[in-house]
XYZ file of C-alpha atoms in Angstrom:
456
model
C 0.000 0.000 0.000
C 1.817 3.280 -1.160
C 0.447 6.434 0.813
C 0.001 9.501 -1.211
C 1.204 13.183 -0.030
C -1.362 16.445 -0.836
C -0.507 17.581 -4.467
C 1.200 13.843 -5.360
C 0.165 12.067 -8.419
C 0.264 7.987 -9.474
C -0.209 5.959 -12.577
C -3.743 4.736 -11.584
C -3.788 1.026 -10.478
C -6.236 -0.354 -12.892
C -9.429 0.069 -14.752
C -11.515 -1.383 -12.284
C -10.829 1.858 -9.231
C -12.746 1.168 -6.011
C -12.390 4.928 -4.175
C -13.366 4.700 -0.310
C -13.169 7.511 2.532
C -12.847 6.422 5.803
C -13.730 8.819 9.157
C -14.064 9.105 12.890
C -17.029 10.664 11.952
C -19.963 9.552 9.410
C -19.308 11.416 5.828
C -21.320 11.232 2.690
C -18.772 10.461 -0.264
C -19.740 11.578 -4.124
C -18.111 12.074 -7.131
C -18.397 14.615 -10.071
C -17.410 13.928 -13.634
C -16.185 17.247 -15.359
C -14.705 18.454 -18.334
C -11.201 20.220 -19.125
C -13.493 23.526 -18.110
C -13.504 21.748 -14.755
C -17.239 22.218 -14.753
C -19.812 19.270 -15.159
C -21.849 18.694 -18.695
C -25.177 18.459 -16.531
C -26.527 18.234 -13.302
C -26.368 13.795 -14.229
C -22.312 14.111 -13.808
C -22.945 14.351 -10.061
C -23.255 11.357 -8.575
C -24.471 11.388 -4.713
C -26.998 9.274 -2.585
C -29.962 10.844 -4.129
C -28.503 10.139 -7.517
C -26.527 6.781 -7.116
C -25.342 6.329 -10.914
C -23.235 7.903 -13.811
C -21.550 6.994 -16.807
C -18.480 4.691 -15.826
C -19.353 5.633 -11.921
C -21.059 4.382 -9.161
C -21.940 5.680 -5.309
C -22.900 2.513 -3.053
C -24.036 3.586 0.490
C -21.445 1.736 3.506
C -24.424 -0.049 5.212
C -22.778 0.958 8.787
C -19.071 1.023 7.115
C -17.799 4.033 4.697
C -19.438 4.752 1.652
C -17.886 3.910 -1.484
C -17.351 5.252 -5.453
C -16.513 2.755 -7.832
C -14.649 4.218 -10.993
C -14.560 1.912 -14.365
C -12.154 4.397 -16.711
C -12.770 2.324 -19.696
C -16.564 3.467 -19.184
C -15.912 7.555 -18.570
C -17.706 9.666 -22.367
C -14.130 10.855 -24.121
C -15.181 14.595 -22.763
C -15.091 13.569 -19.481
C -11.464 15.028 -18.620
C -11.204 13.647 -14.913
C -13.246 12.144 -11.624
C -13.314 14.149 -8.721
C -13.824 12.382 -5.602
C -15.818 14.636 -2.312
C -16.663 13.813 1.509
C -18.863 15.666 3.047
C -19.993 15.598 6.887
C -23.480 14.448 7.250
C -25.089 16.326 9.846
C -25.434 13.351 12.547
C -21.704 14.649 14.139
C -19.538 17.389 14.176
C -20.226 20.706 12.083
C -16.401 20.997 10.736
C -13.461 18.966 9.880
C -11.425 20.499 13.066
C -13.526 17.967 15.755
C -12.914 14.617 13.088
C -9.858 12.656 13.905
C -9.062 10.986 10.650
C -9.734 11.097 7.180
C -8.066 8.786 4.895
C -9.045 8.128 0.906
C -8.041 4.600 -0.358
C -8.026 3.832 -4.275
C -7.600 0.064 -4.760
C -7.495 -1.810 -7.828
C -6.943 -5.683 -7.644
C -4.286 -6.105 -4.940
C -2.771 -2.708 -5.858
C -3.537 0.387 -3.160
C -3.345 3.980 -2.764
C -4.168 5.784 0.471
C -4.165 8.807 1.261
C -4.524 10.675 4.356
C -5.962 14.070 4.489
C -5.110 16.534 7.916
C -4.940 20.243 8.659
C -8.642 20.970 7.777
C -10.246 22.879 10.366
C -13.780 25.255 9.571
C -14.689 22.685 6.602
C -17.182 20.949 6.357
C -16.564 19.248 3.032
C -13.406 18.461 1.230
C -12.394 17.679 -2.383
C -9.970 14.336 -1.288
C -8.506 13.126 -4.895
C -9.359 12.951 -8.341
C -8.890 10.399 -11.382
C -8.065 12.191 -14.353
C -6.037 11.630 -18.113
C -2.608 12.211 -19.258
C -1.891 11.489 -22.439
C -4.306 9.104 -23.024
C -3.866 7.539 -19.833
C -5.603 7.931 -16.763
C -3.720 8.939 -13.353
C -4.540 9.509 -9.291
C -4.007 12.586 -7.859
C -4.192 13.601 -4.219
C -5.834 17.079 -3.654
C -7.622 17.578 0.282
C -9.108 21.168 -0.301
C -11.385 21.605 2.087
C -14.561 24.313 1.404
C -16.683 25.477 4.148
C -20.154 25.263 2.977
C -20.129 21.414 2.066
C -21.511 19.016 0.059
C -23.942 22.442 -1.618
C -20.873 24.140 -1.919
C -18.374 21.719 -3.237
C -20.957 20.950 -6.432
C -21.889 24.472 -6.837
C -17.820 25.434 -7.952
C -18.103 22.676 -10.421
C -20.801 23.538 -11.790
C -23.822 21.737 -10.578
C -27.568 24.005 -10.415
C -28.276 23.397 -7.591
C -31.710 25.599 -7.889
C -34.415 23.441 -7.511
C -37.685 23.448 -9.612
C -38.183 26.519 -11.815
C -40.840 29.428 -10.469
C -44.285 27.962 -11.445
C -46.846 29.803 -13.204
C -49.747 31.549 -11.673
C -52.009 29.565 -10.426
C -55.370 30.059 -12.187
C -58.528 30.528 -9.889
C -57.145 31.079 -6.703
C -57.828 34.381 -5.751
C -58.866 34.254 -2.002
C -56.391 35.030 0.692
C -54.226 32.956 3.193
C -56.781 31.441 5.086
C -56.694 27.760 7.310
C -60.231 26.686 6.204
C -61.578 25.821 2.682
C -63.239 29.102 0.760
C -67.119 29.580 1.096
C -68.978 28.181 -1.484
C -67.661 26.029 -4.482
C -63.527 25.435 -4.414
C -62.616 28.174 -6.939
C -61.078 25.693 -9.678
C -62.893 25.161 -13.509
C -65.956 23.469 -13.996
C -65.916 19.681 -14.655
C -64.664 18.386 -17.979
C -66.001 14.890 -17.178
C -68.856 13.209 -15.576
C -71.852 14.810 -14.670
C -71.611 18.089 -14.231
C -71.911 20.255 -11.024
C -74.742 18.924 -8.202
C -74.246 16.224 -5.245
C -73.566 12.543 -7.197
C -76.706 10.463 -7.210
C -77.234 7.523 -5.189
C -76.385 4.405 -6.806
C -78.841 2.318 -7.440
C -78.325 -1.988 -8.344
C -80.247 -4.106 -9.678
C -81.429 -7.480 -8.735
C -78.944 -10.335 -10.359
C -81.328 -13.717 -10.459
C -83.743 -12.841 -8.276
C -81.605 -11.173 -5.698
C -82.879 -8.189 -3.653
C -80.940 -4.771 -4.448
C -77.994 -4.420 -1.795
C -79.379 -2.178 0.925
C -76.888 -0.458 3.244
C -76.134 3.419 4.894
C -72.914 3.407 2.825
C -75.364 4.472 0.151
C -76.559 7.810 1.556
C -75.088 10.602 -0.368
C -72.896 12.000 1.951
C -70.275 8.896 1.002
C -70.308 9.447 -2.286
C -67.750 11.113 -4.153
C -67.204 14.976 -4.419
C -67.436 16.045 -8.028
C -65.456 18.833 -9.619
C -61.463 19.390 -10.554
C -58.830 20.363 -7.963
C -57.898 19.195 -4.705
C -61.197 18.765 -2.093
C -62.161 16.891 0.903
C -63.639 13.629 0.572
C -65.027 13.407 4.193
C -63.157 14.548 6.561
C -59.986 12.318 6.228
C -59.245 11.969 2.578
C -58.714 14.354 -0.299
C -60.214 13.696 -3.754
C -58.451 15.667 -6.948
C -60.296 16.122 -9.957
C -57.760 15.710 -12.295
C -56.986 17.176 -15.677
C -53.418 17.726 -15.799
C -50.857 17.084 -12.834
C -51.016 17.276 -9.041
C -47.906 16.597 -6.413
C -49.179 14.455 -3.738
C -47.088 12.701 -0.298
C -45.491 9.031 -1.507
C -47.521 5.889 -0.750
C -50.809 8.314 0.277
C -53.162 7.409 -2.829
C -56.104 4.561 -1.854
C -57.804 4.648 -5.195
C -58.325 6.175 -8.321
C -60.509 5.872 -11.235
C -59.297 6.844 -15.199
C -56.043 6.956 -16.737
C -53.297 8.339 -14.107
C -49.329 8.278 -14.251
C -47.944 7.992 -11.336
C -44.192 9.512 -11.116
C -42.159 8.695 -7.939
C -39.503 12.517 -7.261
C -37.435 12.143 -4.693
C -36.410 15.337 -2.889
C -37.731 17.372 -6.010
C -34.689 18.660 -6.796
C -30.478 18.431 -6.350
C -30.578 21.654 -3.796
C -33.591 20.094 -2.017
C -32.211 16.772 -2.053
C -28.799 17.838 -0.073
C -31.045 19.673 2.602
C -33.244 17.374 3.097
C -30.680 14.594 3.510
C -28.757 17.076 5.679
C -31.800 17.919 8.142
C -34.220 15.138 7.977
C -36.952 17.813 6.775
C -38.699 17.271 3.389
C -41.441 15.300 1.539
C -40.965 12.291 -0.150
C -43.204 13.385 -3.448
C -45.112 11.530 -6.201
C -45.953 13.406 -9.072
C -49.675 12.090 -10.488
C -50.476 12.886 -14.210
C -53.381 12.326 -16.216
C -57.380 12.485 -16.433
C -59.253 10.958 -14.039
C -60.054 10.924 -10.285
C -57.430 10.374 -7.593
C -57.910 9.421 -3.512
C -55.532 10.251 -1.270
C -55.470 9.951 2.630
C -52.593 9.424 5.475
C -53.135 6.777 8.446
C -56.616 8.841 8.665
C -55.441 11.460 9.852
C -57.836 14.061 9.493
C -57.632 16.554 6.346
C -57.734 20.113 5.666
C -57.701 22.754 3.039
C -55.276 25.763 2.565
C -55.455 28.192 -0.057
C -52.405 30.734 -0.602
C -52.933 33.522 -2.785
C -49.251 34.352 -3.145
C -49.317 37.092 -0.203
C -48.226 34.917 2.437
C -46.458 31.352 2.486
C -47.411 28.370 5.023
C -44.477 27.395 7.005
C -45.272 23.542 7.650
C -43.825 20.167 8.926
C -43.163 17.962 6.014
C -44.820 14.793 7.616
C -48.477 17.005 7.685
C -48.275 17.561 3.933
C -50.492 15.669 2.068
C -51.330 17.033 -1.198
C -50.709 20.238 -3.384
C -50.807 22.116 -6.513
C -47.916 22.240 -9.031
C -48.160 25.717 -8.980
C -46.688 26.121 -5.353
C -42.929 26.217 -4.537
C -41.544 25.293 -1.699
C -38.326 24.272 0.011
C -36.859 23.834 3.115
C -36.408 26.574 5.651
C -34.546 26.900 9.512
C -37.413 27.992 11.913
C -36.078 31.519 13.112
C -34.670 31.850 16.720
C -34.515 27.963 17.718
C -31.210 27.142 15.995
C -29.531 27.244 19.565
C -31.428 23.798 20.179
C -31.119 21.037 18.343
C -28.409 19.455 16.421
C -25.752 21.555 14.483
C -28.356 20.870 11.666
C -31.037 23.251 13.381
C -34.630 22.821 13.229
C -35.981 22.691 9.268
C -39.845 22.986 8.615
C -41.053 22.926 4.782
C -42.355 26.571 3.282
C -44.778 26.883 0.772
C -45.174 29.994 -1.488
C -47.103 30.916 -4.296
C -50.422 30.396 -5.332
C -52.244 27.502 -5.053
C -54.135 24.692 -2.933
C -52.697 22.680 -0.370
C -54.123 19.622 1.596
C -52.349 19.121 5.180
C -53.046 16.657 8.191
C -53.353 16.798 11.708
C -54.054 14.537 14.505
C -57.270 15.093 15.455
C -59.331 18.593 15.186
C -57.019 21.891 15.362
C -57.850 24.984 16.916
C -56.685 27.694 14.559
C -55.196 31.130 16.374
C -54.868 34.542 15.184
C -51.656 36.109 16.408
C -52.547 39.685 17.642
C -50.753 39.351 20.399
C -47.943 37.234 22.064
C -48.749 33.524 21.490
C -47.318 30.327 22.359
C -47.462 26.848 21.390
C -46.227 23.505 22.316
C -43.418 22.899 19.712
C -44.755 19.330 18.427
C -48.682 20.795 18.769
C -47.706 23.810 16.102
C -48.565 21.794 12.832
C -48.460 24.642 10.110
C -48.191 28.972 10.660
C -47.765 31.937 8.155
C -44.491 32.516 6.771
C -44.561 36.086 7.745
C -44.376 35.469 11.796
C -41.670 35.507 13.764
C -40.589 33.179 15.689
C -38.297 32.309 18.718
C -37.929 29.927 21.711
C -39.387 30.249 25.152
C -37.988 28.685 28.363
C -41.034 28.155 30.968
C -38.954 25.725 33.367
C -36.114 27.436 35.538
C -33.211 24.788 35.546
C -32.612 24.668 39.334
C -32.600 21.579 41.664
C -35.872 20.344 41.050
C -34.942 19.754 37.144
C -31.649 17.980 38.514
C -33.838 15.814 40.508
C -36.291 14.949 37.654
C -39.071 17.367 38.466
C -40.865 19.289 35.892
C -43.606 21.022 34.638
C -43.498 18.888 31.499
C -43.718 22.241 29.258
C -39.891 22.749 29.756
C -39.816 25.018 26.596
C -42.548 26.654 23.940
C -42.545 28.484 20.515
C -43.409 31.505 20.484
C -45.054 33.251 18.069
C -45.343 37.540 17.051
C -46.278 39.877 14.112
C -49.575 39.241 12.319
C -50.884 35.384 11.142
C -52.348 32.477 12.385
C -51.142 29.266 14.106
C -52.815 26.011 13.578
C -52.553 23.837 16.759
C -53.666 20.319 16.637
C -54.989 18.422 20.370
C -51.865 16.156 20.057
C -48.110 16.553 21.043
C -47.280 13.497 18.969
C -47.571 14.404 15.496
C -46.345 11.996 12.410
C -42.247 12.440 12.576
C -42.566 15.195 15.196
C -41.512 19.163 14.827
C -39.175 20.042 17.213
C -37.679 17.335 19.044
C -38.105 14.988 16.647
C -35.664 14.418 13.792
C -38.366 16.359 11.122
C -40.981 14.742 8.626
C -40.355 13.052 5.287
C -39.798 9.614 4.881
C -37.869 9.933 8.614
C -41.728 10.054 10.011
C -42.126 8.520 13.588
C -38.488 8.850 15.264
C -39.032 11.657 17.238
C -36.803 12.681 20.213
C -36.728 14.903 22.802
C -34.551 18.254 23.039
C -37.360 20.572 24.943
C -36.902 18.625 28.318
């Protein structure tokens, strides 16, 4: 095993390159394939645990053990001029390089080895370790350790990668009411049906006798079970969501329980590169399906019970991913620190999803919310706070005074609050246990249901 100094360069070992990066501390490890512009041909040359595959490369999570790139040279397009090889720190441990004891890069190839250990970083929190790249006509390892201090984001942003996520959507058409927590009076304000029957409560079905059969008889009949008619997002009872569809909708992963017509249904990930890294980085996001087509679509979550928001573009809805259910393609949103509560957590802060924009949004809470309009100072217990405006500010209240009876185990068992000012609601459900939790938990998404405890 030869061990590589910063700056030296070797005849790489084989075709076949297996590139791992072994820490004290957990790391991501990815791998960008750029041109002699040092800059990537698309956002598909970065290759990362949200995007696992490239031409001639390959990211494998470590299962427990350090992740791993796998480089086949033979395989790399003739424009691609060399592989550069990242580690970035994962936001379970430290926030910089300075608190990780080692770092070391190994490039093996058969029985043949490079290593190469990387020391001196110190406010990084990602680091360039080596790169695979040609010389005339051959293909060479060289050892680099440049460390940047805004990680993973940062490291693909100098090479090139957009890491914007989806482009501004258009206006949405019809939805001119404001902000508000409850569905609009009268009809939702989306066009007429293009299918069906239109307008007017469905009919009860009716069935006939089959061979002298009486008619099935049964309360499931009564109108108020059948289905809503209409296009858009609307409640189907009180804990399910029907969408009229003609055209697309973004709806939660795993939350449809029927549909009727011709639908596509598009698994997306983090929705975007950007997105992806943040989510991964705080445990905050949605896992999203995108649903195309004609036709009508069901949707519910562990019936939970179901609500409508409508956001003119005014105000946004600060939310936790796990309550988001369903919502128009026509709303942005991405993932956002809550203001003043960075102090507590993990060096990853506290992350909530915040949409903007206009358009319809279905959300969940456990049980029946109250819904508060801050006009004055208002608090909230932080895993009761499902969803608030955008616009309010927020901090952290301490109600418990840490003295003996806290170092004995007393408490008031409201150790600490959010607090809420400026002008907005708050949507509170009866329930401190929400899917994934808020704050002490480790955020929504697909991480649903391992909440903590950091508010005592």
């Amino acid at each position: 095993m030869t061990a590589l100094a910063p700056g030296e360069n070797r005849p790489a070992p084989g075709d076949q390159l297996t590139v791992t990066v072994a820490s004290s501390a957990s790391v991501d490890v990815s791998a960008l394939l750029v041109n002699t512009a040092g800059k990537v041909r698309s956002d598909a040359d970065f290759v990362f645990f949200n995007q696992p595959t490239g031409p001639g490369v390959v990211y494998r999570h470590g299962n427990g053990g350090p992740d791993v790139v796998g480089v086949q040279t033979s395989a790399l397009p003739a424009d691609v001029d060399k592989v550069v090889v990242t580690a970035s720190l994962d936001g379970r441990g430290p926030a910089t390089f300075a608190a990780v004891g080692t770092l070391t890069t190994t490039i093996e190839s058969g029985s043949t080895a490079l290593t190469f250990p990387i020391t001196g970083l110190t406010t990084e929190s990602g680091v360039v370790c080596v790169e695979i790249y040609r010389r005339n006509g051959a293909w060479k390892v060289r050892a680099i350790g440049q460390g940047y201090d805004d990680g993973l984001a940062g490291i693909a942003s100098a090479f090139g990668v957009n890491l914007d996520d989806d482009p501004e959507p258009a206006a949405a058409q019809g939805h001119s009411s404001p902000v508000t927590p409850a569905p609009p009076p009268g009809p939702p304000a989306y066009p007429p049906p293009a299918y069906g029957q239109p307008g007017g409560p469905a009919q009860q079905p009716t069935y006939a006798s089959q061979q002298g059969a009486q008619p099935v008889h049964s309360d499931l009949f009564d109108p108020s079970h059948a289905e809503v008619n209409g296009l858009g997002i609307q409640k189907q009872g009180g804990k399910m969501v029907k969408v009229g569809m003609n055209g697309e909708v973004m709806a939660r992963s795993g939350s449809m329980v029927a549909y009727q017509g011709d639908l596509k249904f598009e698994a997306l990930g983090s929705g975007g590169i950007g997105r992806a890294i943040r989510q991964h980085l705080t445990g905050e996001g949605v896992p999203l399906m995108k649903v195309t087509g004609r036709g009508d679509l069901f949707l519910a979550n562990s019936a939970a019970d179901v609500h409508i928001i409508d956001l003119d573009g005014t105000d946004g809805l600060t939310i936790n991913g796990a309550n988001v259910l369903a919502f128009d393609s026509t709303l942005r949103y991405d993932i956002g620190r809550v203001q003043g509560a960075a102090g507590y957590a993990s060096n990853a802060g506290l992350f909530n999803c915040v949409f903007t924009g206009r358009g319809r949004i279905a959300i969940t809470t456990h049980g029946s919310p109250v819904v508060l309009t801050v006009d004055q100072a208002t608090y909230a217990d932080p895993n009761a706070a499902v969803a608030w405006s955008s616009s309010l500010q927020t901090g952290i209240k301490r109600n418990d005074s840490f003295g003996l009876g806290r170092l004995m185990g007393r408490s008031t068992g409201e150790a600490s609050t959010l607090a809420f000012s400026g002008r907005g609601f708050v949507i509170v459900q009866p329930s401190e246990l929400p899917p994934g939790g808020l704050i002490g938990g480790t955020g929504g998404g697909q991480q649903a249901g391992t909440g903590g405890g950091i508010f005592g």
